[in-house]
Coordinates of C-alpha atoms and ligand atoms in Angstrom, one line a residue:
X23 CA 153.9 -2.3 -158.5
X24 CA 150.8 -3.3 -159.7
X25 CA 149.1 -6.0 -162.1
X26 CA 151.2 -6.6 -165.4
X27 CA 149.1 -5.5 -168.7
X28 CA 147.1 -8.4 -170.3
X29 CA 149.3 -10.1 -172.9
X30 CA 147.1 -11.2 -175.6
X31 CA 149.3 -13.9 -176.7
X32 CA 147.5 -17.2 -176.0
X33 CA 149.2 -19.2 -173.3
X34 CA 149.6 -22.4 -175.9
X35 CA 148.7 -25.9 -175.0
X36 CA 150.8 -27.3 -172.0
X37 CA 151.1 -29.7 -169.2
X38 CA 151.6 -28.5 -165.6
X39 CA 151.8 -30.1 -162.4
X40 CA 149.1 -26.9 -160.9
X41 CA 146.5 -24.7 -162.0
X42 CA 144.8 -22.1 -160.1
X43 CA 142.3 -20.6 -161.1
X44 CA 141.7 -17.2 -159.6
X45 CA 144.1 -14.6 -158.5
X46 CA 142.2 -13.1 -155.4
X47 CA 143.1 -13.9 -152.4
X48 CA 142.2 -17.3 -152.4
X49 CA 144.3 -17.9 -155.3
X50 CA 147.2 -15.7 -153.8
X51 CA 147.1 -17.3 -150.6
X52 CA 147.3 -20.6 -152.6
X53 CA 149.6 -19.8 -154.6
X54 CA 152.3 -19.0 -151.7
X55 CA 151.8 -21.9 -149.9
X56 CA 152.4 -24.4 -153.3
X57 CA 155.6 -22.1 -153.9
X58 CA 156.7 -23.0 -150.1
X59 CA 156.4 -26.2 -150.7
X60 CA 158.6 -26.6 -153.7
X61 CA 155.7 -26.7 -156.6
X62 CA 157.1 -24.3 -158.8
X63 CA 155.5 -25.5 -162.0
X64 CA 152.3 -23.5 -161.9
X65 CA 149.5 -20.9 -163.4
X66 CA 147.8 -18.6 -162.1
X67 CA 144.8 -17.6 -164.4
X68 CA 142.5 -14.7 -164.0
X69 CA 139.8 -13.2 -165.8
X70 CA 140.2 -10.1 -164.4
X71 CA 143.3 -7.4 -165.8
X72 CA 144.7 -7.6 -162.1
X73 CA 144.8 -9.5 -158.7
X74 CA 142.8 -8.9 -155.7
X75 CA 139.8 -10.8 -157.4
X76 CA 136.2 -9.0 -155.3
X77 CA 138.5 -6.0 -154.3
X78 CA 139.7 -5.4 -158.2
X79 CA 136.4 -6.1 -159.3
X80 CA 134.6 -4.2 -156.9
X81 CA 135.0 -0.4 -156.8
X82 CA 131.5 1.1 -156.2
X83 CA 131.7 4.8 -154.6
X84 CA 132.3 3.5 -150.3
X85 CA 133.2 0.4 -151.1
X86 CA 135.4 -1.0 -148.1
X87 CA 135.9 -4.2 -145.9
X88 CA 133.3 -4.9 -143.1
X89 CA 135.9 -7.2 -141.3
X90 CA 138.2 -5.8 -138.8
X91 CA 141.7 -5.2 -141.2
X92 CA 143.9 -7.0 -138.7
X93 CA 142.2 -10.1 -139.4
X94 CA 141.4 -9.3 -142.9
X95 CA 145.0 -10.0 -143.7
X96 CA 147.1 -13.1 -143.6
X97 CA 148.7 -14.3 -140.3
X98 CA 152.3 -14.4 -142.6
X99 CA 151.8 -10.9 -144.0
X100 CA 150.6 -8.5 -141.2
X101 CA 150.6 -5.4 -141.9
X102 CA 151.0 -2.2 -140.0
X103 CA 150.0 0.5 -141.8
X104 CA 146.5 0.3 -142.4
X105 CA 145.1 3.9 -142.9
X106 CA 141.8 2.6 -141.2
X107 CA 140.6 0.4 -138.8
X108 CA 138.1 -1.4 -141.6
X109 CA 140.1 -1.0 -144.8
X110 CA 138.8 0.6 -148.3
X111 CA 138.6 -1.2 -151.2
X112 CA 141.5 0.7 -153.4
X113 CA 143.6 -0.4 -150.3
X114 CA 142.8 -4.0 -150.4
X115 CA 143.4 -4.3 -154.0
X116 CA 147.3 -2.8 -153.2
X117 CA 147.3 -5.2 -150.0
X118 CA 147.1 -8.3 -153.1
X119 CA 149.1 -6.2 -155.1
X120 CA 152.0 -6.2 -152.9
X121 CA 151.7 -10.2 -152.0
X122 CA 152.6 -11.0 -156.0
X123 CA 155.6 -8.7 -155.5
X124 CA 156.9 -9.9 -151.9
X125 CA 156.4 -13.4 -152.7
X126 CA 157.5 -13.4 -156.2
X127 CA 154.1 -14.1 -157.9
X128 CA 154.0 -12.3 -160.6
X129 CA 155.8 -14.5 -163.5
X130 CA 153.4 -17.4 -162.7
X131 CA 150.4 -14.7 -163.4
X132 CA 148.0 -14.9 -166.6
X133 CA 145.6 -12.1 -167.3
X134 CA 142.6 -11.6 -169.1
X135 CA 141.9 -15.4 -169.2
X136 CA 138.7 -17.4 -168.5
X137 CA 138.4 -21.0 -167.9
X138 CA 135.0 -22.0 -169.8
X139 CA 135.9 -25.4 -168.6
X140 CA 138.1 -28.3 -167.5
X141 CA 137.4 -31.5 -168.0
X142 CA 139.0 -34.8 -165.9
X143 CA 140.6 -37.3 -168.4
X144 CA 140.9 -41.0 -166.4
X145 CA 144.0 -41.9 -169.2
X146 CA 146.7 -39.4 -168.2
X147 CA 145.4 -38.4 -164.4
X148 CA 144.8 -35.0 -165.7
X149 CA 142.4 -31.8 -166.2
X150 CA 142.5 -30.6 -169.7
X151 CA 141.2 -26.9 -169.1
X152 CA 140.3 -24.5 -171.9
X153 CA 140.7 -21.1 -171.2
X154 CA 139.3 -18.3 -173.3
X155 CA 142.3 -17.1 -175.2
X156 CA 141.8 -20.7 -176.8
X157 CA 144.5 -22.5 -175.1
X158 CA 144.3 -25.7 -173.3
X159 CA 146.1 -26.7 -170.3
X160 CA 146.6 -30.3 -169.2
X161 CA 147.5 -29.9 -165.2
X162 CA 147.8 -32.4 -163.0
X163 CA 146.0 -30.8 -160.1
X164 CA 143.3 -27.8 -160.3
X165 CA 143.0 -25.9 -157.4
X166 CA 139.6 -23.7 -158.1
X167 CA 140.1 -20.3 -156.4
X168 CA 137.6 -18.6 -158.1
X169 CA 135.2 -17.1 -155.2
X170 CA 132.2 -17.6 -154.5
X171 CA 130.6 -13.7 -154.6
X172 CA 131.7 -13.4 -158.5
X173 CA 129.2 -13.5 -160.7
X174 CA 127.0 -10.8 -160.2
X175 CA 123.1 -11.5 -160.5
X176 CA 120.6 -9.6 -162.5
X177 CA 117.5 -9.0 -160.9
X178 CA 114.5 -11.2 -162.3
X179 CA 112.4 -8.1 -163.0
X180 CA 110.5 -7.7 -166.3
X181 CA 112.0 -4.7 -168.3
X182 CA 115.2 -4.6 -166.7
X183 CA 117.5 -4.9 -169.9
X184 CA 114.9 -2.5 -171.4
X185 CA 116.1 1.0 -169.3
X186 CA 117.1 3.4 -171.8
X187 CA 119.1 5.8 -168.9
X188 CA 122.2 4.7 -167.8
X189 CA 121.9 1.1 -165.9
X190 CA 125.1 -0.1 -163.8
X191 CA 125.9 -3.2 -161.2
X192 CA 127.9 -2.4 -158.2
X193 CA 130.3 -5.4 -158.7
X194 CA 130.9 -3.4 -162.4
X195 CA 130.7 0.0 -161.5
X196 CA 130.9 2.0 -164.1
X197 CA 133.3 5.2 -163.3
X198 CA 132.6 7.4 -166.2
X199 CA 128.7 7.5 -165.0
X200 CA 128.2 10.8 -163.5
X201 CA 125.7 10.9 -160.9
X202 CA 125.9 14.4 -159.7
X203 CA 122.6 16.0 -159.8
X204 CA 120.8 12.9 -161.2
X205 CA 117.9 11.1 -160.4
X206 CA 119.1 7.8 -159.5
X207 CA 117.3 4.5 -157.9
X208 CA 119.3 1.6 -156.3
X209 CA 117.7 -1.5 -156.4
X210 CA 119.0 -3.7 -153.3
X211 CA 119.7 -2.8 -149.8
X212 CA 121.9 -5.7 -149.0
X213 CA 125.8 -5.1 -148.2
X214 CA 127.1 -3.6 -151.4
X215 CA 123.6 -1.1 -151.3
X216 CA 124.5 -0.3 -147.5
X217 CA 127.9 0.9 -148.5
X218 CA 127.2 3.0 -151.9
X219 CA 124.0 5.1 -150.9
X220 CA 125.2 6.9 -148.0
X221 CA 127.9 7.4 -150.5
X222 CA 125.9 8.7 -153.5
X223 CA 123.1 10.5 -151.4
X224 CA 124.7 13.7 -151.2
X225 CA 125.7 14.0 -154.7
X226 CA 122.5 12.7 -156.9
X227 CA 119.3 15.4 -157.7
X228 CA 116.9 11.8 -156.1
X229 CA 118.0 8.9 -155.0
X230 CA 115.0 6.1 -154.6
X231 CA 116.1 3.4 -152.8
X232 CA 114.1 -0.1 -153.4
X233 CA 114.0 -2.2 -150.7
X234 CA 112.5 -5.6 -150.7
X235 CA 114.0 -7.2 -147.2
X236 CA 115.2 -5.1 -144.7
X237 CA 119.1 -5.5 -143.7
X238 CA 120.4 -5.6 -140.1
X239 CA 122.5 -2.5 -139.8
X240 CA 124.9 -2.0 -136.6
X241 CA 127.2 0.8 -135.9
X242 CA 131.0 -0.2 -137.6
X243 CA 134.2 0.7 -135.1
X244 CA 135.9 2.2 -138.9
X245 CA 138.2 5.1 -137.6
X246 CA 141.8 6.2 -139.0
X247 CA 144.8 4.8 -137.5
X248 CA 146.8 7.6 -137.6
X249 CA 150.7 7.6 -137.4
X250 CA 151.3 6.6 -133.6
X251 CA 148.7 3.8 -133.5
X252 CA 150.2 2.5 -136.8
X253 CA 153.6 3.1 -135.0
X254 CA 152.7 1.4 -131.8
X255 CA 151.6 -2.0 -133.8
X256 CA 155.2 -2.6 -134.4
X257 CA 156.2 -2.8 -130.9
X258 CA 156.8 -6.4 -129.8
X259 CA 154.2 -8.6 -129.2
X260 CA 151.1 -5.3 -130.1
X261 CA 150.6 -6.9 -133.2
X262 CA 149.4 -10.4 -132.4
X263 CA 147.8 -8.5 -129.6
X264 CA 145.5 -6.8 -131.6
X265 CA 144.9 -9.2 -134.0
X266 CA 143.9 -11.9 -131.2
X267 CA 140.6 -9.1 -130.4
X268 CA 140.3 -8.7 -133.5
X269 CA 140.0 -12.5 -134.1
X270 CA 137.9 -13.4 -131.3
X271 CA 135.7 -10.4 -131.6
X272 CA 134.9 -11.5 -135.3
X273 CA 134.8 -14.9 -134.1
X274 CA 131.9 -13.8 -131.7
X275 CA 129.9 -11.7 -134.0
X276 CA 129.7 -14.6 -136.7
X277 CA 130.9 -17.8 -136.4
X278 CA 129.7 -18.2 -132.7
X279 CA 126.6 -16.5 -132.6
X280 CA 125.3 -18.3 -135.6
X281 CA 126.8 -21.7 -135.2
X282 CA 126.4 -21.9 -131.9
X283 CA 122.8 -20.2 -131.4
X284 CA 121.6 -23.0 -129.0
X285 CA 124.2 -22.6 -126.7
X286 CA 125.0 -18.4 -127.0
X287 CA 121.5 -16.9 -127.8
X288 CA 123.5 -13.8 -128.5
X289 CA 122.0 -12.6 -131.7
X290 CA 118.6 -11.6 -129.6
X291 CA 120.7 -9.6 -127.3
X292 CA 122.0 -7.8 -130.7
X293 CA 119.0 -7.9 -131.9
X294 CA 117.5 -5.3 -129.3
X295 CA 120.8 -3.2 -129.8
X296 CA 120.4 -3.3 -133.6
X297 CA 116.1 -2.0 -133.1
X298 CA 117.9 0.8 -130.5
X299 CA 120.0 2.3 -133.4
X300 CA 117.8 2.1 -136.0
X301 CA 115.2 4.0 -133.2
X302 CA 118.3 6.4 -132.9
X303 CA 119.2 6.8 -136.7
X304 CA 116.1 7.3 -138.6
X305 CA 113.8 10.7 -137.6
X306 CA 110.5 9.7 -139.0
X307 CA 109.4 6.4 -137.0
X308 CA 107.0 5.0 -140.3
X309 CA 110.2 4.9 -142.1
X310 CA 112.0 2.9 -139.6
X311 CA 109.5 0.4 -138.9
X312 CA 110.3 -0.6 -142.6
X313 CA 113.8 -0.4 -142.0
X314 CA 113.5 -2.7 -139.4
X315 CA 113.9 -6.5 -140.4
X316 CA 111.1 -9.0 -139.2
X317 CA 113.5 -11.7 -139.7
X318 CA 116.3 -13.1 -137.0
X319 CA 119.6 -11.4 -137.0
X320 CA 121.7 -14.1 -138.5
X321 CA 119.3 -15.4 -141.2
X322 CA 121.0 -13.3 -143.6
X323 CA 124.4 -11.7 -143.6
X324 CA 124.5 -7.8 -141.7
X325 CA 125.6 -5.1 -142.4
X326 CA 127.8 -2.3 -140.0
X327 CA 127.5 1.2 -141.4
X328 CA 127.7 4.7 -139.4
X329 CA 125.8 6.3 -141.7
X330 CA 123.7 4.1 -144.0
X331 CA 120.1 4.3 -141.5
X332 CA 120.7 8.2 -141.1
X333 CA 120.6 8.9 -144.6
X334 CA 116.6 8.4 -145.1
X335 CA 116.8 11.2 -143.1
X336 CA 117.9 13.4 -145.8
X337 CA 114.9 14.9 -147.8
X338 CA 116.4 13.8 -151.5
X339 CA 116.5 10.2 -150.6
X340 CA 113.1 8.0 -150.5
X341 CA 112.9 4.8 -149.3
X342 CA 110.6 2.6 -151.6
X343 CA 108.8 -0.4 -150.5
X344 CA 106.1 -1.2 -152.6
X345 CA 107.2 -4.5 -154.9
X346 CA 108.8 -3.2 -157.9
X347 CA 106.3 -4.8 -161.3
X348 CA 108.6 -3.3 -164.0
X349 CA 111.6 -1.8 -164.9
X350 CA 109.7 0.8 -168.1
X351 CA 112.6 2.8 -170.3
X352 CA 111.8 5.8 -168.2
X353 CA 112.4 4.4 -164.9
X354 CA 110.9 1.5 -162.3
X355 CA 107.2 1.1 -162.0
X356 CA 105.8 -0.2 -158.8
X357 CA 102.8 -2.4 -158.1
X358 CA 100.7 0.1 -157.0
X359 CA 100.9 1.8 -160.5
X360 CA 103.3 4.2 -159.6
X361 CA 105.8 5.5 -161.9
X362 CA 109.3 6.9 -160.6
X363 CA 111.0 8.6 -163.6
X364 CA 115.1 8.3 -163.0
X365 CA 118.3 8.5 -165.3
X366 CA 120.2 6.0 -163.6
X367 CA 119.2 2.6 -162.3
X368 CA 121.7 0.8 -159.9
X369 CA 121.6 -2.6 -159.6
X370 CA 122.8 -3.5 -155.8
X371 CA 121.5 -6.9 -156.1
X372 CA 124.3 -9.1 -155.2
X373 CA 125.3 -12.6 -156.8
X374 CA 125.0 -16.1 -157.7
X375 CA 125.8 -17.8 -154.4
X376 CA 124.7 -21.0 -153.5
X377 CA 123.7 -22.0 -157.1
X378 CA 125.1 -25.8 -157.8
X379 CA 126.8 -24.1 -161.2
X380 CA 128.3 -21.3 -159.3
X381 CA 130.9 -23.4 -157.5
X382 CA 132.9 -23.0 -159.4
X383 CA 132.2 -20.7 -161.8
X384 CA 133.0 -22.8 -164.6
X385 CA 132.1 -26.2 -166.1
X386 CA 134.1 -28.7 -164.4
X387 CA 133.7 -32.5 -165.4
X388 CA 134.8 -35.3 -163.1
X389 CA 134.8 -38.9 -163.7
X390 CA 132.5 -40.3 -166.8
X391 CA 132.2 -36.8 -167.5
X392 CA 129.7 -35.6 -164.7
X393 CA 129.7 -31.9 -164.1
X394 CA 129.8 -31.0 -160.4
X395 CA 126.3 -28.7 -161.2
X396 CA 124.7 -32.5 -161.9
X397 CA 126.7 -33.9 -158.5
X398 CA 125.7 -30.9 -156.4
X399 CA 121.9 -31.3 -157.6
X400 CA 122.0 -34.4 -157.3
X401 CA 124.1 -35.1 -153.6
X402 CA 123.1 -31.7 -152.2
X403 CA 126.0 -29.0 -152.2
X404 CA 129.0 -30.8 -150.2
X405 CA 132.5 -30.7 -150.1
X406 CA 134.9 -33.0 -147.7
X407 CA 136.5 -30.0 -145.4
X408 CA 135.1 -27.8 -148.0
X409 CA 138.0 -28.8 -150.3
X410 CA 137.1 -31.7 -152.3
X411 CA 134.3 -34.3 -153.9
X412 CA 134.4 -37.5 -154.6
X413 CA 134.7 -38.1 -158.3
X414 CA 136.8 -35.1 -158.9
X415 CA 140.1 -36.5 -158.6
X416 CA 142.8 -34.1 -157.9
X417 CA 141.0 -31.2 -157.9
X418 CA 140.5 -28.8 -155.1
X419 CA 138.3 -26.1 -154.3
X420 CA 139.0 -23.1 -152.1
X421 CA 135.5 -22.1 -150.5
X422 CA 133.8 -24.9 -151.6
X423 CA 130.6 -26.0 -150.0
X424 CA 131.0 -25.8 -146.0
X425 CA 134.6 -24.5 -146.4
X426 CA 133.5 -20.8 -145.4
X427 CA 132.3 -20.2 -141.8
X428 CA 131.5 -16.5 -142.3
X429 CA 135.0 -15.4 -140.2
X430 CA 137.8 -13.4 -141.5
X431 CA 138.4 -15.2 -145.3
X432 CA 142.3 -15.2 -144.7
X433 CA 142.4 -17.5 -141.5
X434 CA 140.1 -20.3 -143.6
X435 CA 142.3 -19.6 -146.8
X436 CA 145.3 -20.4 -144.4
X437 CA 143.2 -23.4 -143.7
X438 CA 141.8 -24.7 -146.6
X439 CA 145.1 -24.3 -148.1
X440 CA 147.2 -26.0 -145.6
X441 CA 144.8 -28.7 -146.2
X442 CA 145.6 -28.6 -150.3
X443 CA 149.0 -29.0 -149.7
X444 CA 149.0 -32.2 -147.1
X445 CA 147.3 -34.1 -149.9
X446 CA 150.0 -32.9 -152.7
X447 CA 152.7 -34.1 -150.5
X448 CA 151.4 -36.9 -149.8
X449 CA 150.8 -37.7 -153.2
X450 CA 154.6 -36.9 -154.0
X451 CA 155.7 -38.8 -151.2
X452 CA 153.5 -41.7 -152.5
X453 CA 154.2 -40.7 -156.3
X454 CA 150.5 -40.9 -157.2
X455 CA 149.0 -39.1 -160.2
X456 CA 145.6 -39.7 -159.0
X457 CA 144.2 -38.2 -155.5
X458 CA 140.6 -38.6 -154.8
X459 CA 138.5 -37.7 -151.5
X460 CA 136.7 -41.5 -150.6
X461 CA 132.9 -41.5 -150.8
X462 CA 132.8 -43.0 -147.1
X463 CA 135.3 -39.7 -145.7
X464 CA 132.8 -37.3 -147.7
X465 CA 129.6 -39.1 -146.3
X466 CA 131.0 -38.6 -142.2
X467 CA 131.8 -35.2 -142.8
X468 CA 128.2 -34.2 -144.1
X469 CA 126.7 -36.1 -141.8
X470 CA 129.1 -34.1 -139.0
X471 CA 127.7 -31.1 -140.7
X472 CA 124.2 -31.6 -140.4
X473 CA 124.5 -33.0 -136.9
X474 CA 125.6 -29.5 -136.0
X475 CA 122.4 -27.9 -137.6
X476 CA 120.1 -28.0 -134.2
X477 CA 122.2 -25.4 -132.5
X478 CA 122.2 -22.9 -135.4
X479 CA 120.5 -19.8 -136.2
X480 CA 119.0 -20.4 -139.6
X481 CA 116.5 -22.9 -138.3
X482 CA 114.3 -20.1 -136.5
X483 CA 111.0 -19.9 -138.3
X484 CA 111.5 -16.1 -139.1
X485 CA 114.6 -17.2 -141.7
X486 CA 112.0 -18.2 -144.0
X487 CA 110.8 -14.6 -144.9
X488 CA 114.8 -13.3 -144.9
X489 CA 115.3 -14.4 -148.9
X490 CA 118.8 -14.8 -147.7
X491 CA 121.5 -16.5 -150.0
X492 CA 122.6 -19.0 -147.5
X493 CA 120.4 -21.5 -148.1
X494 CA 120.4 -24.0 -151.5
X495 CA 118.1 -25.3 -153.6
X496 CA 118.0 -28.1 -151.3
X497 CA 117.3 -25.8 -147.8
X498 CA 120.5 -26.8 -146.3
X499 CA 122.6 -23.7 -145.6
X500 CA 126.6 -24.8 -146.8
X501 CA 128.6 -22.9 -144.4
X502 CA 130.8 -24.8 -142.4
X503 CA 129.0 -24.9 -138.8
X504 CA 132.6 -24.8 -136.8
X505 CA 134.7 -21.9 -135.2
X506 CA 137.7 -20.9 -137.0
X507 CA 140.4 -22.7 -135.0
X508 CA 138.2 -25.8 -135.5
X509 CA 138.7 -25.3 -139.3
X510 CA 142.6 -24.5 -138.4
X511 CA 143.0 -27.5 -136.3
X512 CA 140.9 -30.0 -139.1
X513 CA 143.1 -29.1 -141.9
X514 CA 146.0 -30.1 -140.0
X515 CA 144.4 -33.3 -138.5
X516 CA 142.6 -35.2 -140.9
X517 CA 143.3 -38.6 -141.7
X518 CA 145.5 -38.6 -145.1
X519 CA 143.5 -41.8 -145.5
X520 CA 140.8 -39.9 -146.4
X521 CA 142.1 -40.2 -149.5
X522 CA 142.6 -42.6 -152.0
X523 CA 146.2 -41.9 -153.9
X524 CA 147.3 -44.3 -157.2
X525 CA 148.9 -43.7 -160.1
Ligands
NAP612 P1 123.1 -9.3 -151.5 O1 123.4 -9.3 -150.1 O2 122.7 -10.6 -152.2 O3 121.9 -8.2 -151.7 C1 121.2 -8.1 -152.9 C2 120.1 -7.1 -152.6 O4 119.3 -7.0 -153.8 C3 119.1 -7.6 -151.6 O5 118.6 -6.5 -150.8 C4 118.0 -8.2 -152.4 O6 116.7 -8.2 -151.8 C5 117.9 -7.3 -153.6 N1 117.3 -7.9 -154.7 C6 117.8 -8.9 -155.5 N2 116.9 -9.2 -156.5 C7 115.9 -8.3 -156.3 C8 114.7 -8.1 -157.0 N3 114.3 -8.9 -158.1 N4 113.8 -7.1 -156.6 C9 114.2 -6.4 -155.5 N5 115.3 -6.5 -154.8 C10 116.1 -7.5 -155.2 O7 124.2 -8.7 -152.4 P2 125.4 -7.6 -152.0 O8 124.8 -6.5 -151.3 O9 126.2 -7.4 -153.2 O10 126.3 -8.4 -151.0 C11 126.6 -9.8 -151.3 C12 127.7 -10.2 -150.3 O11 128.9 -9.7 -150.7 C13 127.5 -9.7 -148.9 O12 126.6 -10.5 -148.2 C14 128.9 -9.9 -148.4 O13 129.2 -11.2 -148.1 C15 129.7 -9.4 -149.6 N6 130.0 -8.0 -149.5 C16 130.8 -7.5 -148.5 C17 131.0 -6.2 -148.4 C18 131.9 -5.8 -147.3 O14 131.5 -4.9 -146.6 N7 133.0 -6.3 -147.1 C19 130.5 -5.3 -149.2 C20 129.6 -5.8 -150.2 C21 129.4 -7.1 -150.4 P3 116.3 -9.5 -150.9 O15 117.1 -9.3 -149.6 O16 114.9 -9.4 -150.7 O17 116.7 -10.7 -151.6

């Protein structure tokens, strides 16, 4: 089955005990876990016309996971017939699809709905949220789901709204654009880029690719699982098998080797593999070198592609990387003066990340009416366990600053979630209307953050030319510094205390 067609009919005003905002997999996995535990009188709301949240919105030509699929799934809904080692979008979006139906979802779904904003009132212990089909709910709890890789970003290039061709983002692709035999330039060579040109190269007149920081690019293990592997997986005990190397190898490539740079210098070991392929992929060496990042591996988020380096090779694709001055209506023009004429500009440029009004993605207003933008400015992005901050009683964010370790999403939904739902039973056990993370729990917690800094990779000097999106306004980098289990085992340990329930 898939999404239920928007129903324009505006919710109406109502109390509720939850909101959720989002309905990818954050919101999904959230969702579940409240409906386990006996909170039945909830909303989903999503912007979007279907679940799946980066995988519906997300449907550039190659688009796909980069995380092994048995751990991009959740631990209570493993599945066995992935068609691929490394998943495609289209199959990720069905994945979601079929959570709502197994778990009985769907009737708790709303469509086609934004939250512009929600707004803490100290009289009744409640949110009152206005959503964009004009309604206004009053929950009791707000659990923001909404992602953190959601809004996409224009570039800050003069001309850019001024193309008269066909313009498109990759995180709003455009499926009636034709590009067969155009004349095409992507702007952005970061993961979304390193997935769609290999893609488009063989069916566009000229594709220009402009690159401003090179991306580190390793070989991806994505092959079919056909019939007997798929088979073999349900044989007792292959599953959680797999999914344990999948896990720790994950857990090695990421969490560890960035987190834990001090200790397991493995990133340079990677690094000389990553210089070996590109040596490998690319034919002409000039074109290489400026494939080839002058940054650590780890600064910024890689990429793993078979065929992304190779295509330069071909002889309709250029690599560009002279600074782009302006986008004209004929095309992009680069600082040398140069001119190149296309009929379709691609903007592979990525998202709002670790902007103070991007989590969340809408206006939300704590106590005396401060908005978290102002807090996060203010107190530098921060989030007790990623989940919560002080003066924003009973809300709850799912990715919130240092709740994403750059792992598999599903084990850290599993934990930020499990997290959620110790403090809503302890607030029913305690009947309290009114749950707020204490100022003195929030300040240990950052300070355990930062204490972990020295033996991470984004302090290397090179991370300052990377223009990488995991570090603030403020230079701190907001990922949660900690292995997976640690995250697991947090969520499950920490002091209830750490909160302050009345009401
Ligand atoms: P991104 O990593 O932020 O990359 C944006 C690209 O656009 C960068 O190459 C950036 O260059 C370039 N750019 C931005 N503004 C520019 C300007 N004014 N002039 C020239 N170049 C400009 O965005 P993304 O590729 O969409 O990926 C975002 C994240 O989404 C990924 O890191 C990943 O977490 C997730 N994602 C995952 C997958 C997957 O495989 N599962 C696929 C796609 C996305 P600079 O590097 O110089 O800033």
């Amino acid at each position: 089955m898939t999404s239920t067609p928007h129903d324009p009919t505006p919710i109406g005003d109502r109390d509720l005990e939850v909101l959720i905002v989002g309905a990818g997999f954050s919101g999904i996995g959230a969702a579940i876990s409240l409906l386990r535990e006996g909170v039945d009188d909830l909303l989903i709301v999503e912007d979007g016309q279907a679940v799946g949240g980066t995988w519906h919105w997300n449907t550039y030509p190659g688009v796909a996971v980069d995380i092994p699929s048995f751990s991009y799934q959740f631990s209570f809904a493993q599945r066995t017939d992935w068609s691929r080692s490394y998943a495609k979008g289209a199959e990720l979006a069905r994945y979601a699809e079929d959570l709502v139906d197994e778990h009985g979802l769907r009737p708790f779904l709303r469509f086609g709905r934004r939250v512009l904003r929600a707004v803490w009132h100290e009289d009744d212990d409640r949110y009152a949220v206005e959503l964009s089909d004009g309604s206004t709910l009053r929950p009791r709890f707000l659990v923001s789901a909404c992602g953190v890789l959601t809004q996409p970003r224009l570039p800050d290039i003069p001309g850019v709204a001024d193309f008269a061709g066909t313009t498109v983002h990759t995180a709003r692709w455009d499926h009636a654009v034709d590009l067969a035999g155009q004349r095409v330039a992507v702007i952005g060579t970061g993961a979304s880029g390193v997935q769609l040109i290999p893609e488009i190269a063989p069916d566009v007149a000229s594709l220009t690719v402009f690159q401003r920081t090179p991306i580190w690019c390793f070989p991806k293990p994505d092959v079919p699982l056909p019939a007997p592997v798929r088979a073999g997986l349900r044989l007792p005990g292959a599953r959680t098998a797999v999914r344990a190397l999948s896990q720790a190898f994950v857990e090695v490539t990421f969490p560890i080797a960035a987190h834990y740079h001090a200790w397991f210098p493995l990133t340079h070991v990677m690094e000389r593999a990553g210089r070996r392929w590109i040596a490998e992929q690319v034919d002409d060496p000039e074109v290489a070198a400026r494939l080839t990042p002058a940054y650590g591996l780890g600064c910024k988020r890689p990429s793993f592609h078979n065929s992304y380096l190779a295509t330069y090779n071909r002889p309709n694709v250029h690599l560009e990387t002279t600074p782009i001055a302006e986008i004209t209506p004929t095309g992009v023009r680069t600082s040398d003066g140069t001119e190149h004429e296309i009929d379709v500009l691609v903007l592979a440029t990525g998202f709002k990340v670790m902007e103070p009004d991007n989590l969340p993605t809408f206006e939300l207003r704590g106590v005396d009416g401060v908005t978290t933008a102002a807090y996060f400015a203010e107190h530098r992005l921060r989030a007790y366990e990623g989940v919560s901050v002080p003066g924003f009683p009973n809300c709850f964010m799912v990715f919130g600053p240092y709740g994403y370790n750059g792992s598999s999403y599903f084990a850290l939904i599993e934990a930020q979630v499990h997290h959620i739902v110790r403090v809503l039973r302890a607030a029913r056990r305690r009947s309290a209307t009114r749950v707020e993370v204490t100022r003195e729990a929030d300040d240990r917690f950052f300070a355990g953050m930062l204490r972990r800094r020295h033996r991470q990779v984004f302090w290397q000097e090179s991370c300052t030319g990377s223009n990488s999106y995991y570090f603030d306004e403020h230079g701190d980098v907001p990922l949660r510094p900690t292995t997976t289990v640690s995250s697991a085992l947090a969520s499950r340990t920490f002091p209830l205390d750490d909160y302050a329930f009345s009401g």
